[in-house]
CSV table of C-alpha atoms in Angstrom, one decimal:
chain,number,residue,atom,x,y,z
A,1,MET,CA,1.6,-24.9,9.4
A,2,SER,CA,-0.2,-21.9,7.9
A,3,GLY,CA,-1.3,-22.2,4.3
A,4,ARG,CA,0.1,-18.7,3.5
A,5,PRO,CA,3.3,-19.1,1.4
A,6,GLU,CA,5.2,-16.4,3.4
A,7,HIS,CA,4.9,-18.6,6.5
A,8,GLN,CA,6.4,-21.6,4.9
A,9,ALA,CA,9.8,-20.3,3.8
A,10,PRO,CA,11.6,-17.1,2.9
A,11,PRO,CA,10.7,-16.0,-0.7
A,12,GLU,CA,14.0,-16.9,-2.3
A,13,ILE,CA,13.6,-20.5,-1.0
A,14,PHE,CA,9.8,-20.9,-1.4
A,15,TYR,CA,10.0,-19.8,-5.0
A,16,ASN,CA,12.3,-22.5,-6.1
A,17,GLU,CA,12.5,-24.1,-9.6
A,18,ASP,CA,9.3,-26.2,-9.2
A,19,GLU,CA,7.3,-23.3,-7.8
A,20,ALA,CA,8.6,-21.0,-10.6
A,21,ARG,CA,7.5,-23.4,-13.3
A,22,LYS,CA,3.9,-23.2,-12.1
A,23,TYR,CA,3.8,-19.7,-13.4
A,24,THR,CA,4.3,-21.0,-16.9
A,25,ARG,CA,2.0,-24.0,-16.7
A,26,ASN,CA,-0.9,-23.3,-14.4
A,27,THR,CA,-3.5,-21.6,-16.6
A,28,ARG,CA,-5.7,-20.4,-13.6
A,29,MET,CA,-2.7,-18.9,-11.8
A,30,ILE,CA,-1.6,-17.1,-15.0
A,31,GLU,CA,-5.2,-15.7,-15.5
A,32,ILE,CA,-5.5,-14.4,-11.9
A,33,GLN,CA,-2.0,-12.8,-12.1
A,34,LEU,CA,-2.8,-11.1,-15.4
A,35,THR,CA,-6.2,-9.8,-14.2
A,36,MET,CA,-4.6,-8.3,-11.1
A,37,SER,CA,-1.7,-6.8,-13.2
A,38,GLU,CA,-4.2,-5.1,-15.5
A,39,ARG,CA,-6.1,-3.7,-12.6
A,40,ALA,CA,-2.8,-2.4,-11.0
A,41,VAL,CA,-1.8,-0.7,-14.2
A,42,GLU,CA,-5.3,0.9,-14.5
A,43,LEU,CA,-5.0,2.2,-10.9
A,44,LEU,CA,-1.6,3.9,-11.8
A,45,CYS,CA,-3.7,6.4,-14.0
A,46,LEU,CA,-0.8,6.7,-16.5
A,47,PRO,CA,-1.1,9.3,-19.2
A,48,GLU,CA,-2.8,8.0,-22.3
A,49,ASN,CA,-0.9,7.2,-25.5
A,50,GLN,CA,2.4,7.7,-23.8
A,51,SER,CA,5.1,5.1,-23.1
A,52,CYS,CA,6.2,5.2,-19.4
A,53,HIS,CA,9.1,3.6,-17.5
A,54,ILE,CA,7.6,1.4,-14.8
A,55,ILE,CA,9.3,-0.6,-12.0
A,56,ASP,CA,7.7,-4.0,-11.3
A,57,LEU,CA,8.4,-4.9,-7.7
A,58,GLY,CA,8.5,-8.7,-7.0
A,59,CYS,CA,8.3,-9.2,-10.8
A,60,GLY,CA,8.5,-13.0,-10.5
A,61,SER,CA,8.4,-14.8,-13.9
A,62,GLY,CA,7.4,-11.6,-15.7
A,63,LEU,CA,3.6,-12.0,-16.0
A,64,SER,CA,2.9,-8.5,-14.8
A,65,GLY,CA,5.7,-7.2,-17.0
A,66,GLU,CA,4.0,-8.8,-20.0
A,67,THR,CA,0.9,-6.7,-19.2
A,68,LEU,CA,3.1,-3.5,-19.2
A,69,THR,CA,4.7,-4.5,-22.5
A,70,GLU,CA,1.3,-5.1,-24.1
A,71,GLN,CA,0.2,-1.6,-23.0
A,72,GLY,CA,3.3,0.0,-24.6
A,73,HIS,CA,5.4,0.6,-21.5
A,74,VAL,CA,9.0,0.0,-20.7
A,75,TRP,CA,9.7,-1.8,-17.5
A,76,THR,CA,12.4,-3.0,-15.0
A,77,GLY,CA,11.7,-5.9,-12.7
A,78,VAL,CA,13.2,-6.7,-9.3
A,79,ASP,CA,12.8,-10.0,-7.6
A,80,ILE,CA,14.5,-11.9,-4.8
A,81,SER,CA,14.0,-15.4,-6.4
A,82,ALA,CA,16.7,-16.4,-8.9
A,83,ALA,CA,14.5,-19.2,-10.1
A,84,MET,CA,11.6,-16.9,-10.9
A,85,LEU,CA,14.0,-14.5,-12.8
A,86,GLY,CA,15.4,-17.6,-14.6
A,87,VAL,CA,11.9,-18.4,-15.9
A,88,ALA,CA,11.4,-14.8,-17.0
A,89,LYS,CA,14.7,-14.9,-19.0
A,90,GLU,CA,13.6,-18.2,-20.6
A,91,LYS,CA,10.4,-16.5,-21.7
A,92,GLU,CA,12.5,-13.6,-23.1
A,93,VAL,CA,10.4,-10.9,-21.5
A,94,GLU,CA,11.2,-7.4,-22.7
A,95,GLY,CA,11.9,-5.9,-19.3
A,96,ASP,CA,15.3,-5.5,-17.6
A,97,LEU,CA,15.6,-7.9,-14.7
A,98,LEU,CA,17.4,-7.4,-11.4
A,99,LEU,CA,18.0,-9.9,-8.5
A,100,GLY,CA,17.4,-8.0,-5.2
A,101,ASP,CA,15.8,-7.9,-1.8
A,102,LEU,CA,13.2,-5.1,-1.7
A,103,GLY,CA,13.8,-4.8,2.1
A,104,GLN,CA,17.3,-3.6,1.5
A,105,GLY,CA,16.1,-0.7,-0.6
A,106,LEU,CA,16.1,0.0,-4.4
A,107,PRO,CA,19.4,1.0,-6.1
A,108,PHE,CA,18.0,3.4,-8.7
A,109,ARG,CA,18.6,7.1,-9.4
A,110,ALA,CA,16.2,9.8,-8.3
A,111,GLY,CA,13.1,10.1,-10.5
A,112,ALA,CA,14.0,7.1,-12.7
A,113,PHE,CA,10.5,5.7,-12.9
A,114,ASP,CA,7.0,7.0,-13.9
A,115,GLY,CA,5.2,4.5,-11.7
A,116,ALA,CA,5.5,1.2,-9.9
A,117,ILE,CA,3.4,-1.9,-9.7
A,118,SER,CA,3.6,-5.0,-7.5
A,119,ILE,CA,1.6,-8.2,-7.5
A,120,SER,CA,1.4,-10.5,-4.4
A,121,ALA,CA,4.8,-9.4,-3.0
A,122,LEU,CA,4.3,-6.7,-0.4
A,123,GLN,CA,3.2,-9.0,2.5
A,124,TRP,CA,6.5,-10.9,2.3
A,125,LEU,CA,8.2,-7.8,3.8
A,126,CYS,CA,6.2,-8.1,7.0
A,127,ASN,CA,8.1,-11.3,7.9
A,128,ALA,CA,11.4,-11.6,9.8
A,129,ASP,CA,13.1,-14.4,7.9
A,130,GLN,CA,16.4,-13.7,9.5
A,131,ARG,CA,17.4,-12.7,13.0
A,132,THR,CA,18.6,-9.3,11.7
A,133,HIS,CA,15.3,-8.6,10.0
A,134,ASN,CA,13.1,-5.9,11.5
A,135,PRO,CA,9.8,-5.7,9.3
A,136,ALA,CA,9.1,-2.0,10.2
A,137,LYS,CA,12.7,-0.9,9.3
A,138,ARG,CA,12.7,-3.0,6.1
A,139,LEU,CA,9.4,-1.6,5.0
A,140,TYR,CA,10.6,1.9,5.7
A,141,LYS,CA,13.9,1.4,3.8
A,142,PHE,CA,11.9,-0.1,0.9
A,143,PHE,CA,9.3,2.7,0.7
A,144,SER,CA,11.7,5.6,1.2
A,145,SER,CA,14.0,4.3,-1.6
A,146,LEU,CA,10.9,3.7,-3.8
A,147,TYR,CA,9.7,7.3,-3.1
A,148,GLY,CA,13.2,8.6,-4.2
A,149,CYS,CA,13.3,6.7,-7.5
A,150,LEU,CA,9.7,7.7,-8.6
A,151,SER,CA,9.1,10.9,-10.5
A,152,ARG,CA,7.0,13.5,-8.6
A,153,GLY,CA,3.3,13.1,-9.2
A,154,SER,CA,3.6,9.4,-10.0
A,155,ARG,CA,2.0,6.5,-8.3
A,156,ALA,CA,2.8,3.0,-6.9
A,157,VAL,CA,0.1,0.3,-6.8
A,158,PHE,CA,0.5,-2.8,-4.7
A,159,GLN,CA,-1.8,-5.8,-5.0
A,160,PHE,CA,-1.2,-7.8,-1.8
A,161,TYR,CA,-2.8,-10.3,0.6
A,162,PRO,CA,-2.8,-8.7,4.1
A,163,GLU,CA,-3.0,-11.2,6.9
A,164,ASN,CA,-4.8,-8.9,9.4
A,165,SER,CA,-5.5,-5.3,10.1
A,166,SER,CA,-2.3,-4.8,12.1
A,167,GLN,CA,-0.3,-5.8,9.0
A,168,VAL,CA,-2.2,-3.2,7.0
A,169,GLU,CA,-1.4,-0.7,9.7
A,170,LEU,CA,2.3,-1.6,9.7
A,171,ILE,CA,2.5,-1.2,5.9
A,172,THR,CA,0.6,2.0,5.5
A,173,SER,CA,2.3,3.7,8.5
A,174,GLN,CA,5.7,3.0,7.0
A,175,ALA,CA,4.6,4.2,3.6
A,176,MET,CA,3.3,7.5,5.0
A,177,LYS,CA,6.5,7.9,7.1
A,178,ALA,CA,8.4,7.6,3.8
A,179,GLY,CA,6.4,10.5,2.3
A,180,PHE,CA,3.7,8.8,0.4
A,181,THR,CA,0.0,9.7,0.5
A,182,GLY,CA,-2.9,7.5,-0.6
A,183,GLY,CA,-4.6,4.5,0.9
A,184,LEU,CA,-6.3,1.1,0.3
A,185,VAL,CA,-8.6,0.4,-2.6
A,186,VAL,CA,-10.5,-2.8,-1.9
A,187,ASP,CA,-12.3,-4.2,-4.9
A,188,TYR,CA,-15.4,-6.3,-4.3
A,189,PRO,CA,-15.1,-6.0,-0.5
A,190,ASN,CA,-18.3,-8.1,0.1
A,191,SER,CA,-17.1,-11.0,-2.0
A,192,THR,CA,-15.0,-13.8,-0.5
A,193,LYS,CA,-13.5,-14.9,-3.8
A,194,ALA,CA,-13.3,-11.7,-5.8
A,195,LYS,CA,-12.1,-9.4,-2.9
A,196,LYS,CA,-8.7,-7.8,-3.7
A,197,PHE,CA,-6.6,-5.3,-1.8
A,198,PHE,CA,-4.7,-2.6,-3.7
A,199,LEU,CA,-2.5,-0.1,-1.8
A,200,CYS,CA,-2.4,3.0,-4.0
A,201,LEU,CA,0.4,5.3,-3.0
A,202,MET,CA,1.0,8.8,-4.5
A,203,THR,CA,4.1,11.1,-4.6
A,204,GLY,CA,2.4,14.4,-5.5
A,205,GLY,CA,0.5,15.2,-2.3
A,206,GLN,CA,-3.0,14.1,-1.2
A,207,GLN,CA,-5.2,13.2,-4.1
A,208,PRO,CA,-8.5,11.3,-4.4
A,209,LEU,CA,-8.2,7.6,-4.4
A,210,PRO,CA,-9.5,5.7,-7.5
A,211,ALA,CA,-12.9,4.2,-7.1
A,212,ALA,CA,-13.0,0.5,-6.0
A,213,LEU,CA,-14.9,-2.0,-8.1
A,214,GLY,CA,-18.1,-3.4,-6.6
A,215,VAL,CA,-18.4,-0.6,-4.0
A,216,ASP,CA,-21.2,1.9,-3.7
A,217,PHE,CA,-20.4,5.6,-3.4
A,218,LYS,CA,-21.2,5.8,0.3
A,219,GLU,CA,-18.8,3.0,1.2
A,220,GLN,CA,-16.1,4.6,-1.0
A,221,ALA,CA,-16.4,8.0,0.7
A,222,SER,CA,-16.2,6.6,4.2
A,223,ASN,CA,-13.1,4.6,3.4
A,224,HIS,CA,-11.3,7.6,2.0
A,225,ILE,CA,-12.2,9.9,4.9
A,226,ALA,CA,-11.0,7.4,7.4
A,227,PHE,CA,-7.5,7.2,5.8
A,228,SER,CA,-7.0,10.9,5.4
A,229,GLN,CA,-8.2,11.6,9.0
A,230,LYS,CA,-5.7,9.0,10.2
A,231,ARG,CA,-2.9,10.7,8.2
A,232,ASP,CA,-3.8,14.1,9.7
A,233,LYS,CA,-3.8,12.6,13.2
A,234,ILE,CA,-0.3,11.1,12.7
A,235,LYS,CA,1.0,14.5,11.4
A,236,GLN,CA,-0.4,16.3,14.5
A,237,LEU,CA,1.1,13.8,16.9
A,238,ARG,CA,4.5,14.2,15.2
A,239,SER,CA,4.3,18.0,15.5
A,240,GLY,CA,3.5,17.8,19.2
A,241,LYS,CA,0.0,19.2,18.8
A,242,ALA,CA,-3.0,17.6,20.4
A,243,PRO,CA,-5.1,15.6,17.9
A,244,LYS,CA,-8.1,17.5,16.6
A,245,LYS,CA,-11.3,17.0,18.6
A,246,SER,CA,-9.4,15.3,21.4
A,247,ARG,CA,-9.9,16.4,25.1
A,248,ASP,CA,-6.6,18.3,25.1
A,249,TRP,CA,-7.5,20.0,21.9
A,250,ILE,CA,-10.9,21.1,23.2
A,251,LEU,CA,-9.5,22.4,26.5
A,252,GLU,CA,-6.8,24.4,24.6
A,253,LYS,CA,-9.5,25.9,22.4
A,254,LYS,CA,-11.7,26.8,25.4
A,255,GLU,CA,-8.7,28.4,27.2
A,256,ARG,CA,-8.0,30.5,24.1
A,257,ARG,CA,-11.6,31.7,24.0
A,258,ARG,CA,-11.4,32.6,27.7
A,259,ARG,CA,-8.2,34.7,27.1
A,260,GLN,CA,-10.1,36.5,24.3
A,261,GLY,CA,-12.9,37.3,26.7
A,262,LYS,CA,-15.4,35.2,24.9
A,263,GLU,CA,-18.2,33.4,26.8
A,264,THR,CA,-17.1,29.7,27.3
A,265,ARG,CA,-18.7,26.8,29.0
A,266,GLU,CA,-17.1,25.5,32.2
A,267,ASP,CA,-14.9,22.4,31.9
A,268,SER,CA,-16.3,19.1,33.2
A,269,LYS,CA,-15.7,15.4,33.2
A,270,PHE,CA,-17.7,15.2,30.0
A,271,THR,CA,-15.5,17.6,28.1
A,272,GLY,CA,-14.1,15.9,25.0
A,273,ARG,CA,-16.0,12.7,25.7
A,274,LYS,CA,-17.2,11.0,22.5
A,275,ARG,CA,-21.0,11.1,22.1
A,276,PRO,CA,-22.8,7.9,20.9
A,277,SER,CA,-23.8,8.2,17.3
A,278,HIS,CA,-27.5,8.0,16.5
A,279,VAL,CA,-29.0,6.2,13.5
A,280,TRP,CA,-32.0,8.0,12.1
């Protein structure tokens, strides 16, 4: 059996009383969670000296909520595990708590929150724990309802543990379909231990992604370009237009030049073929 928790049981079963108690006793686990929570809040880029209303998605025992409280924010937590929420209540955390399945969507009014954070929860939505579960549909339902309850111009930051690149593709495609822009920020990508994935989503149109920790400028730039190009390509495919720089796009452009009476090279089997890149 895989060592990944989401492969062992559905979250509401895996996070039972015993597992929930670890979040009040295990010092290392608490330290890791708090560090990731602080980083997630930093990536939200909230206005300084202003109390904001944040939704904590998969809030668990309230560790990430405590970070929000310390920084002067008001928060509402949602989690599928009654045992985890029970521990949070025992600790008398200051946030409002709601028992709920993120894959069924969020029941909040439009623009209710100034931002959202989530620590180690997003990958659970990629599983089909019941016969009726369709991960793509559940992710879309979740992201579209989240988009609706966030104020315009706000952000949602998810720290998560992707299993593979296809899982990242599934998550980001459903987030973009729901209206978000943004992308992945990978802190310390060259470190096995310190490497952390943060999905930074924005509601106010395309904006630059925050800088990742432990990454040089060149790596950062190439990551951002790749994500924005992918988003543009998806938009073009949806509109029925040929993707930019594709063979069809080049042939259309050449045909347009011919109609305008401009000198244009003849088409050949090499038209639109990708050239090998050269390293100088």
